[in-house]
CSV table of C-alpha atoms and ligand atoms in Angstrom, one decimal:
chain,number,residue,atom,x,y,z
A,1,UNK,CA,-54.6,42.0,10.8
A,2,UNK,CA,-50.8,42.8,12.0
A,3,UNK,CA,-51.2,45.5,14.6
A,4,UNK,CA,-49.4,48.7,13.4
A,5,UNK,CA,-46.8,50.5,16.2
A,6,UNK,CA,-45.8,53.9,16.3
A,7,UNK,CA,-41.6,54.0,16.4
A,8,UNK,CA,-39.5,56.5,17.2
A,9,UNK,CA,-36.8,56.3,13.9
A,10,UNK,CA,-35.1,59.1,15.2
A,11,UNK,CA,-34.2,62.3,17.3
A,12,UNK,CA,-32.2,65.7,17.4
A,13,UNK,CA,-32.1,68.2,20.2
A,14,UNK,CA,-31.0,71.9,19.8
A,15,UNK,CA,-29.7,74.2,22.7
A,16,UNK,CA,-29.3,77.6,22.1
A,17,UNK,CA,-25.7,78.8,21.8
A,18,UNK,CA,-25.7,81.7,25.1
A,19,UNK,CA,-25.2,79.8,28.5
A,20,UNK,CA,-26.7,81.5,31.5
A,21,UNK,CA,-24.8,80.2,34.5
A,22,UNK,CA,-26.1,80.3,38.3
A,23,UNK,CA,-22.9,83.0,38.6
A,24,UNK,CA,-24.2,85.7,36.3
A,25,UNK,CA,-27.6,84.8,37.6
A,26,UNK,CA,-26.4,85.7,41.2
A,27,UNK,CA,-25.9,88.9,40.0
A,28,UNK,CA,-29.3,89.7,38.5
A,29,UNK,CA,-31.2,88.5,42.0
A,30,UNK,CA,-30.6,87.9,45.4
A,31,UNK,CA,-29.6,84.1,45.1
A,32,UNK,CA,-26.6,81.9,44.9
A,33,UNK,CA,-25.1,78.3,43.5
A,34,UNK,CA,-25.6,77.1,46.4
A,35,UNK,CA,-29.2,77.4,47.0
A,36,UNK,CA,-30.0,76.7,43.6
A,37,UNK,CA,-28.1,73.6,43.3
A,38,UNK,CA,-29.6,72.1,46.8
A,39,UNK,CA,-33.0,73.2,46.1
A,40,UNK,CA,-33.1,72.2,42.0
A,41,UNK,CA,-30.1,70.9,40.8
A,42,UNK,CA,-29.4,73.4,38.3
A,43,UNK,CA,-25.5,74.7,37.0
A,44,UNK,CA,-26.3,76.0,33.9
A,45,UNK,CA,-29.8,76.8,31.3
A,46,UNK,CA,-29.4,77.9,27.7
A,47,UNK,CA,-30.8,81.5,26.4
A,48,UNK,CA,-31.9,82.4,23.1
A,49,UNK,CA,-30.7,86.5,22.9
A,50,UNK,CA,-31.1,87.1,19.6
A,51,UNK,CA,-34.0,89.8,19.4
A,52,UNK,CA,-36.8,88.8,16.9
A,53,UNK,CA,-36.2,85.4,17.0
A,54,UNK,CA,-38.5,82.9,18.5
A,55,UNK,CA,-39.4,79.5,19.3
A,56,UNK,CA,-39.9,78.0,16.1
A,57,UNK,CA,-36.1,79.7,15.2
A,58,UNK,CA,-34.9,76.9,18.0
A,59,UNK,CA,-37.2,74.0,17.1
A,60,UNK,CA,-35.7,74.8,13.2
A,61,UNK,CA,-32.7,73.8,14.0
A,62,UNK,CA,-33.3,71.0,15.6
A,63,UNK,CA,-36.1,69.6,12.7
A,64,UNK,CA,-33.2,70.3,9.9
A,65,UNK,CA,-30.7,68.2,11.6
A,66,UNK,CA,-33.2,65.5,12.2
A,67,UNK,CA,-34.1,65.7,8.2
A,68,UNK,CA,-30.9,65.5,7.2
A,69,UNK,CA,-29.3,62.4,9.8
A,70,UNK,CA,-32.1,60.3,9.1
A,71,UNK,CA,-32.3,61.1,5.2
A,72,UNK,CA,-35.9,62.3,5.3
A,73,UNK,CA,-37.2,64.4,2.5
A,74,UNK,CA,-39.6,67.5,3.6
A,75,UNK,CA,-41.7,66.4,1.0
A,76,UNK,CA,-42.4,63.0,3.0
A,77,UNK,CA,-43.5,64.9,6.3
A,78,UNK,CA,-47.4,63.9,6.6
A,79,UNK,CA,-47.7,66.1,10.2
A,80,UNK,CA,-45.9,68.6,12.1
A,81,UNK,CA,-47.3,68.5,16.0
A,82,UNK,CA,-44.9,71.4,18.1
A,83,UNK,CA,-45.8,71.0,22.1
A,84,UNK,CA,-44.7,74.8,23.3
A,85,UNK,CA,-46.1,76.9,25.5
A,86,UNK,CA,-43.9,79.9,24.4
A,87,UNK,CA,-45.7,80.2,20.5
A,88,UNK,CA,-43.8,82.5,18.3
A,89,UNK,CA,-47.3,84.5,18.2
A,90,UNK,CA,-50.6,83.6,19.8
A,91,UNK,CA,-51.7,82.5,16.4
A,92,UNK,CA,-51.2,80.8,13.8
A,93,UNK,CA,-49.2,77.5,15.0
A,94,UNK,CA,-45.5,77.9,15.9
A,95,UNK,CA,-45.6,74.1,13.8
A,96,UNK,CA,-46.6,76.2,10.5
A,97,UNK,CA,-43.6,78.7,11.3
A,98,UNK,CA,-41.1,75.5,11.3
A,99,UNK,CA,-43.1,74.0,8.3
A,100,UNK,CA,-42.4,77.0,6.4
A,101,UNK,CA,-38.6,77.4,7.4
A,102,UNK,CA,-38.0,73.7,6.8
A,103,UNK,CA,-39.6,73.8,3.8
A,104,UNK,CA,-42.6,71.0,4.7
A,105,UNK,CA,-44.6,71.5,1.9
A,106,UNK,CA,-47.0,68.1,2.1
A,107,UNK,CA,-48.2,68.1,5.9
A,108,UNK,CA,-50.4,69.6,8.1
A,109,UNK,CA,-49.2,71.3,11.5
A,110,UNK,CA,-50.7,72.3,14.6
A,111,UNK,CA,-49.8,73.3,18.2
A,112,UNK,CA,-50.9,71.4,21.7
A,113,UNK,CA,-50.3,73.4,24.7
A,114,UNK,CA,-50.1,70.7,28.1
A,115,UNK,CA,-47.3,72.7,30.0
A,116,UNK,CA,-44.3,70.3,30.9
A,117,UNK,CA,-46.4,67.3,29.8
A,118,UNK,CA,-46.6,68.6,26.1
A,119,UNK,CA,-44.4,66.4,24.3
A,120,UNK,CA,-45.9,63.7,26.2
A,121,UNK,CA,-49.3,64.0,25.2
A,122,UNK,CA,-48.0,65.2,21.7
A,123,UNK,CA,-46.1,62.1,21.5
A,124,UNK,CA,-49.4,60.0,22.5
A,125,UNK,CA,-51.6,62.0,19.8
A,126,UNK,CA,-49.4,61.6,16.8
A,127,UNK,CA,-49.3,57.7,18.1
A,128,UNK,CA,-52.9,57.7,16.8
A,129,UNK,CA,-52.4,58.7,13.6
A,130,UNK,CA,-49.8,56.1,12.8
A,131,UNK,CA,-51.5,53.2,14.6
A,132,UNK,CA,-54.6,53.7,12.2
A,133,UNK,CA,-52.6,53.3,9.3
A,134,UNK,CA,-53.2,56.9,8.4
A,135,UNK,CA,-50.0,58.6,8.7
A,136,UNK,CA,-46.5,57.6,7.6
A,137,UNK,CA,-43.7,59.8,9.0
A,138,UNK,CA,-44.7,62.5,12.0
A,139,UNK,CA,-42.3,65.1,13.0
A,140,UNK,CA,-43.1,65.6,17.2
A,141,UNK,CA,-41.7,68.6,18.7
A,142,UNK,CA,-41.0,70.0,22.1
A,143,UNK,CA,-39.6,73.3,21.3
A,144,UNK,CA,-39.6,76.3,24.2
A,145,UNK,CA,-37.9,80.0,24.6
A,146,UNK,CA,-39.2,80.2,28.3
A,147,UNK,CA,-36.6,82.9,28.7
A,148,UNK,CA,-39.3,85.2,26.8
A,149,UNK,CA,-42.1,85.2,29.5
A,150,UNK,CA,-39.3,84.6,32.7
A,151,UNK,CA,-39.0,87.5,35.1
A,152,UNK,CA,-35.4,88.1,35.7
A,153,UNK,CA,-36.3,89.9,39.0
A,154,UNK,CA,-38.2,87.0,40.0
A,155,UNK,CA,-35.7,84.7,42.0
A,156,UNK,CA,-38.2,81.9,42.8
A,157,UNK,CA,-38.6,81.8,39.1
A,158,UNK,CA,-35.8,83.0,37.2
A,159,UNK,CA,-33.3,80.3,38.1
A,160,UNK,CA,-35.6,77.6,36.5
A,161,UNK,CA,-36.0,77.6,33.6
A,162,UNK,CA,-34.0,77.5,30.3
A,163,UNK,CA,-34.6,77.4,26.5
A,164,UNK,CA,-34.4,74.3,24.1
A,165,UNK,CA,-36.3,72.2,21.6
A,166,UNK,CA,-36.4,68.4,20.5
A,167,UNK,CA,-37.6,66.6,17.5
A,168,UNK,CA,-38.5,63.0,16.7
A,169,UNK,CA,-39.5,61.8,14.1
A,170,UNK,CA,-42.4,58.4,13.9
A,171,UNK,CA,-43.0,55.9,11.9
A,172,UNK,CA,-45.0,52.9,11.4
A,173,UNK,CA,-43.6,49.5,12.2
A,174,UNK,CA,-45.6,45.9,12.5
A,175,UNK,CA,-42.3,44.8,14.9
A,176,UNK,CA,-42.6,44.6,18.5
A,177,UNK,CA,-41.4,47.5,19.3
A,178,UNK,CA,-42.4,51.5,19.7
A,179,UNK,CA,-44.8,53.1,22.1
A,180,UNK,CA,-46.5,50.3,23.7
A,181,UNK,CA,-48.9,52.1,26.4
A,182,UNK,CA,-49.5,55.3,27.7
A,183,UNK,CA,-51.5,56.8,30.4
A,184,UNK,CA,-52.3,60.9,30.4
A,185,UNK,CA,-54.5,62.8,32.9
A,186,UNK,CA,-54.7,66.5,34.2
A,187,UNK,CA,-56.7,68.8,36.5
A,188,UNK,CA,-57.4,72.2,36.2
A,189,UNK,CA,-57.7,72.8,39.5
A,190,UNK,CA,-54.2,73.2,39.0
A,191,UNK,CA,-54.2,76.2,37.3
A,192,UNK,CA,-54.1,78.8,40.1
A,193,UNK,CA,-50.4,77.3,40.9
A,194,UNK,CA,-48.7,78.0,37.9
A,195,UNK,CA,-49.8,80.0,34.9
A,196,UNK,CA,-49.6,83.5,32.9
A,197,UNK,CA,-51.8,86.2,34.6
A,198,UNK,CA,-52.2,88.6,31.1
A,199,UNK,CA,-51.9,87.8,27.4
A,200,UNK,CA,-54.9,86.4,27.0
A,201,UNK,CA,-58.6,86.7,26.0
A,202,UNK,CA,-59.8,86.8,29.7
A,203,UNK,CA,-57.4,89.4,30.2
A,204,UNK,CA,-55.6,90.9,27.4
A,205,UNK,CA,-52.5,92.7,27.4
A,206,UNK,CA,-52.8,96.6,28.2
A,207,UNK,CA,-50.6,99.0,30.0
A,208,UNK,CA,-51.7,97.7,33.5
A,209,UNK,CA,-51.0,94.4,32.6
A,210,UNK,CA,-47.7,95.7,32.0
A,211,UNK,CA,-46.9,97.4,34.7
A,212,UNK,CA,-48.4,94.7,37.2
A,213,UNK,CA,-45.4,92.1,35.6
A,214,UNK,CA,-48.5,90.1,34.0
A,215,UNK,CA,-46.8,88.4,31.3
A,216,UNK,CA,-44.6,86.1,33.5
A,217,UNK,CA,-44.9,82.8,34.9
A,218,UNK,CA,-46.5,82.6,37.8
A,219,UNK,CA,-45.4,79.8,40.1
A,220,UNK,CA,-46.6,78.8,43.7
A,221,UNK,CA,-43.7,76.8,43.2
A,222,UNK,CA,-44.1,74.4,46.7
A,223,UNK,CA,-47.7,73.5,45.9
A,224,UNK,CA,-46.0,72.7,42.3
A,225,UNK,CA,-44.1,70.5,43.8
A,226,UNK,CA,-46.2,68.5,46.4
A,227,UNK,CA,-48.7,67.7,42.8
A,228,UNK,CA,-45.9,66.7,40.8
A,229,UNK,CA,-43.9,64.4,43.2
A,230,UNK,CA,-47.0,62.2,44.1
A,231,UNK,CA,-48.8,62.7,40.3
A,232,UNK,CA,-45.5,61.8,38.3
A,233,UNK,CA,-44.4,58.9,40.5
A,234,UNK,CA,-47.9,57.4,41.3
A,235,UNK,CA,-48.3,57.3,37.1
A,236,UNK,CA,-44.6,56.0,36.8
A,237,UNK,CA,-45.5,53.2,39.1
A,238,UNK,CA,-48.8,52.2,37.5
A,239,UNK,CA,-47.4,52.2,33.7
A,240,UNK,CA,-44.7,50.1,35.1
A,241,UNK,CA,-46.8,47.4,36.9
A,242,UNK,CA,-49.6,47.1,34.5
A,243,UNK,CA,-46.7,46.1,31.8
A,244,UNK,CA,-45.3,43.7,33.7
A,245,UNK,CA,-42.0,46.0,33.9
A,246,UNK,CA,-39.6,45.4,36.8
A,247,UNK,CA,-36.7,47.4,37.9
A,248,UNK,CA,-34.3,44.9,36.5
A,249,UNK,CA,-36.4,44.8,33.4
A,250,UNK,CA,-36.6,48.9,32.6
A,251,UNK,CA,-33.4,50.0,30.9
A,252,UNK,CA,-34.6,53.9,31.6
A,253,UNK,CA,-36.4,56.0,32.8
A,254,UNK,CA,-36.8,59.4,31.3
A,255,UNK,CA,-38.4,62.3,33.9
A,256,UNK,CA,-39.7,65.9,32.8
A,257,UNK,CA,-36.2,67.9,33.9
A,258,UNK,CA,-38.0,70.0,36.8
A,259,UNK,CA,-36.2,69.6,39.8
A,260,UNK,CA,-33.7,67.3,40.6
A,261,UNK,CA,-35.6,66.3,44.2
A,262,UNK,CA,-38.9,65.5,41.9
A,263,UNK,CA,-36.7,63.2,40.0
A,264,UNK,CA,-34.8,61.2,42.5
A,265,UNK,CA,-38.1,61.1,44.5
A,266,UNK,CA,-40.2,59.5,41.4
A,267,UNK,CA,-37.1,57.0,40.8
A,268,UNK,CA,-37.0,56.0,44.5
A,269,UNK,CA,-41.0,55.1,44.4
A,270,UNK,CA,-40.0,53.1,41.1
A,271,UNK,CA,-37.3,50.9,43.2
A,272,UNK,CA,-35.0,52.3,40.2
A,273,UNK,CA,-31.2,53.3,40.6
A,274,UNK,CA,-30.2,56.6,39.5
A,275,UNK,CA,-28.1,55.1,36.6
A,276,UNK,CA,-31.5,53.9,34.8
A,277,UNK,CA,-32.5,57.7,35.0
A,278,UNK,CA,-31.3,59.9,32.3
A,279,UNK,CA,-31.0,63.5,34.2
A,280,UNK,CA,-29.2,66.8,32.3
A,281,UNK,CA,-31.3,69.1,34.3
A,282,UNK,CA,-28.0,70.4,35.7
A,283,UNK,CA,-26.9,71.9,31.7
A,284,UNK,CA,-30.2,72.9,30.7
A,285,UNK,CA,-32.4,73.5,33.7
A,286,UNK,CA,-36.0,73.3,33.0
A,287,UNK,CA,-36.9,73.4,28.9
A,288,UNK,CA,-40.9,72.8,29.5
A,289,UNK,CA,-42.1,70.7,26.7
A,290,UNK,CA,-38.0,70.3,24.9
A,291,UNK,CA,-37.0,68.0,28.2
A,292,UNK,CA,-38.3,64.7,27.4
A,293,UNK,CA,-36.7,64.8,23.6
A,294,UNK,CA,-33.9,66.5,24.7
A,295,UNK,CA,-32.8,63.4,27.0
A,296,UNK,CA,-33.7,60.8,24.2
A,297,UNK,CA,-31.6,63.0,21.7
A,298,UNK,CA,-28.5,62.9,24.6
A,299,UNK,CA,-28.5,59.4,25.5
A,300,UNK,CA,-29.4,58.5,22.0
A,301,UNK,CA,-26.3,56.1,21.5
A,302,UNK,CA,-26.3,54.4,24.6
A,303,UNK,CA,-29.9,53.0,23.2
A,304,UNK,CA,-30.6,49.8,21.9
A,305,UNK,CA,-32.9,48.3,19.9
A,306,UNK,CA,-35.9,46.7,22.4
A,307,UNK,CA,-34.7,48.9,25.7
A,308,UNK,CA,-37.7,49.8,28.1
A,309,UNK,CA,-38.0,53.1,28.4
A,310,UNK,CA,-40.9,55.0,30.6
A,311,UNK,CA,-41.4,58.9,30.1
A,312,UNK,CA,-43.1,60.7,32.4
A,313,UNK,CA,-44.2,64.7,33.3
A,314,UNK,CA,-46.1,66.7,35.6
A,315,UNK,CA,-47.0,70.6,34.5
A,316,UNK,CA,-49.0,73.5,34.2
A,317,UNK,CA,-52.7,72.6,34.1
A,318,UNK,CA,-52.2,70.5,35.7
A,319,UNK,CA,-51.4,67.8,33.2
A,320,UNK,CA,-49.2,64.8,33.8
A,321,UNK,CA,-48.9,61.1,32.5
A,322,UNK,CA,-46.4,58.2,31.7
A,323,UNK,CA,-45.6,56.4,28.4
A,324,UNK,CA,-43.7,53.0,28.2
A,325,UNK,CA,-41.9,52.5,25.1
A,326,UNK,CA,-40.0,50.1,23.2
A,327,UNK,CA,-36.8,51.5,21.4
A,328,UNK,CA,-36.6,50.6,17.8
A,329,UNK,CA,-33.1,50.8,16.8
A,330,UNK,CA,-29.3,50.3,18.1
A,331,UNK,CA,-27.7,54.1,19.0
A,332,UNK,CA,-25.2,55.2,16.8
B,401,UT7,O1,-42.1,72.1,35.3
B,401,UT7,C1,-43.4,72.5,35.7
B,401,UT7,C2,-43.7,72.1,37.0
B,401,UT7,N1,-42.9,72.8,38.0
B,401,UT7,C3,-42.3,72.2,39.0
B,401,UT7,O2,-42.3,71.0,39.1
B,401,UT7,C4,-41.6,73.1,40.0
B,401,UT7,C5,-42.0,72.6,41.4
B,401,UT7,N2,-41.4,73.4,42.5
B,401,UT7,C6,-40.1,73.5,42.8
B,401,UT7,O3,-39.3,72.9,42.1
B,401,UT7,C7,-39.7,74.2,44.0
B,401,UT7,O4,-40.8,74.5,44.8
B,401,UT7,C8,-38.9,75.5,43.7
B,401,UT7,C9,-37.6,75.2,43.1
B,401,UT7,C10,-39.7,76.4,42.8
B,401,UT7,C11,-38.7,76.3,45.0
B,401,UT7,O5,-38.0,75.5,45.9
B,401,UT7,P1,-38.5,75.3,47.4
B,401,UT7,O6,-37.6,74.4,48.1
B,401,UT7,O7,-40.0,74.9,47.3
B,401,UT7,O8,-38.3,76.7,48.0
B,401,UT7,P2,-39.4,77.7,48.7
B,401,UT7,O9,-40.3,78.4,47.6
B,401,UT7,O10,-40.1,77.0,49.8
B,401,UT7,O11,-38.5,78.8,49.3
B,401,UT7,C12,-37.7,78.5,50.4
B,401,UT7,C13,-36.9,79.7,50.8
B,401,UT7,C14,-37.7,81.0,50.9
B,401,UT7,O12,-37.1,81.8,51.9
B,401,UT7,P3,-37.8,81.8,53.4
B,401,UT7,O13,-39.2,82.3,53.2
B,401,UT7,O14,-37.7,80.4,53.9
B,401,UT7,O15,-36.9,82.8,54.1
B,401,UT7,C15,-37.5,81.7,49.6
B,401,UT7,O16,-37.7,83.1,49.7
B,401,UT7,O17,-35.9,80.0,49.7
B,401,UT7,C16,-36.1,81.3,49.3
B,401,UT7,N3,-35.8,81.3,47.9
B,401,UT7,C17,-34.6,81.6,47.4
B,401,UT7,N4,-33.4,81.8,48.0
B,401,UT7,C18,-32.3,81.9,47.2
B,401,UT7,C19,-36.6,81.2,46.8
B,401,UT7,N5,-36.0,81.3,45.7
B,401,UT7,C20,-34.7,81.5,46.0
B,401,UT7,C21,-33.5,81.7,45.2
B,401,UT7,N6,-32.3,81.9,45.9
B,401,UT7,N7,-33.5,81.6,43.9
């Protein structure tokens, strides 16, 4: 029997329209360009200000686009998977929300919470689906308002993170090309380095959970860092060699948008030069589960048909992992 692959077909991204630059941030905390260039490589991160709208609002925009360049019907949407950590509402699914909106009327939808490594292991679940012959067209979306549980008081925090969602959409294919392997992992060991103290069912939200500034993220941001320089590149590394792929034979490599020292540290490990590495931490700081998409969707016309391309992410959990894939079409 041909072996079925899972292909990416196409991708959007969608930033919301207010810019937050490191000047204005300067003058919310006690920081600077300086140290927040130098330390994470950060200009600039995109806010979403409008009050009662959420992530699904961002991850709308993104999933119309993608409908409408790749000439996709609603109708033919089998599943809609959102990787978010930043739900519209604890339930139902932030995926029903954009559903609805988008008027996906034939699919189910769910939500998969893995911190920065959502869209990676959303990417890898939906993967199943179409290998087995079951599903036809998957929408997989990364799709984050972090600036809703950021403490703007918070400088070791603050300057992080921005707001963003991507979309792809997957298809079946019996050519060589699509996700080829993948490897996931996590340890919740890590959990006491970065979560949310309050919101949930072991501790709800009240007014003492309020007033302790519960309901931000919670960062021990150096031991973050240690985890996610070895995890990411050791995972990078291993996907690489147990394909057979070379520096001279990857065309890119695409990193979770952390921290610009993560990054050049995982490419160096990899023997890769920084041209092979697509980086826009610098616009859109870090977007959590949107970063992965949101590179494809940049570089998307530079691609071409059969590229190499390794993803990889390190995040809250902890959860990290690496996915090799084959592109499936020439950019645009
Ligand atoms: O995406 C999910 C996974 N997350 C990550 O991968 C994040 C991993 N962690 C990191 O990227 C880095 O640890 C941070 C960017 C969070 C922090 O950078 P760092 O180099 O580890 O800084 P630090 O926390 O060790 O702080 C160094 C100094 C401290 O001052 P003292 O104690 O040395 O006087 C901080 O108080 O920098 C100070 N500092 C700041 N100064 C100016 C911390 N934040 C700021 C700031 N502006 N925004």
């Amino acid at each position: 029997m041909t072996k079925i692959n899972a292909v990416i077909t196409g991708v959007q991204g969608y930033l919301p329209e207010y810019v937050l630059n490191n000047e204005e941030l300067s003058r919310m905390v006690d920081t600077s360009d300086e140290w927040i260039m130098t330390r994470i490589g950060i200009k600039e991160r995109h806010i979403l200000r409008e009050k009662g709208k959420g992530t699904s609002d961002i991850a709308l925009e993104a999933v119309t686009k993608l409908l409408e360049k790749t000439g996709t019907s609603p109708d033919e949407i089998d599943f809609v998977l959102c990787a978010t950590v930043t739900p519209d509402m604890p339930f139902p699914a932030t995926a029903s929300i954009i559903a609805d909106k988008a008027g996906i009327k034939n699919a189910f939808h769910y939500d998969l919470n893995a911190g920065c490594s959502g869209f990676l292991y959303a990417l890898t679940t939906a993967t199943q689906f179409i290998e087995t012959g079951r599903m036809k067209k998957i929408l997989v979306i990364g799709a984050e308002k972090m600036s809703s549980i950021v403490n703007y008081t918070d400088r070791q925090t603050c300057p992080i993170f921005g707001d963003g969602a991507g979309v792809i959409l997957l298809e079946p294919t019996t050519e060589n090309v699509g996700v080829m392997d993948m490897k996931l992992q996590s340890d919740g060991v890590g959990r006491i380095h970065l979560h949310m103290k309050a919101g949930g069912s072991a501790n709800p939200a009240s007014h003492e959970t309020i007033d302790a500034m519960e309901h931000y993220i919670y960062q021990e941001g150096q031991h973050v860092f240690k985890w996610a320089v070895s995890k990411m590149a050791d995972i990078s590394v291993e996907i690489m060699e147990r394909n057979g792929i070379t520096p001279d034979t990857l065309n890119w490599f695409v990193p979770h948008q952390a921290n610009m020292r993560i990054i050049e540290a995982t490419a160096k490990r990899m023997g890769i030069r920084k041209e092979q590495v697509m980086i826009n931490i610098e616009k859109y700081g870090n977007t959590t589960a949107a970063t992965l998409p949101l590179c494809l969707w940049e570089w998307e016309s530079q691609l071409r048909k059969g590229d190499n391309i390794i993803l990889a992410s390190f995040g809250a959990g902890f959860t990290w992992g690496a996915l090799y894939l084959k592109w499936g079409y020439d950019g645009k």
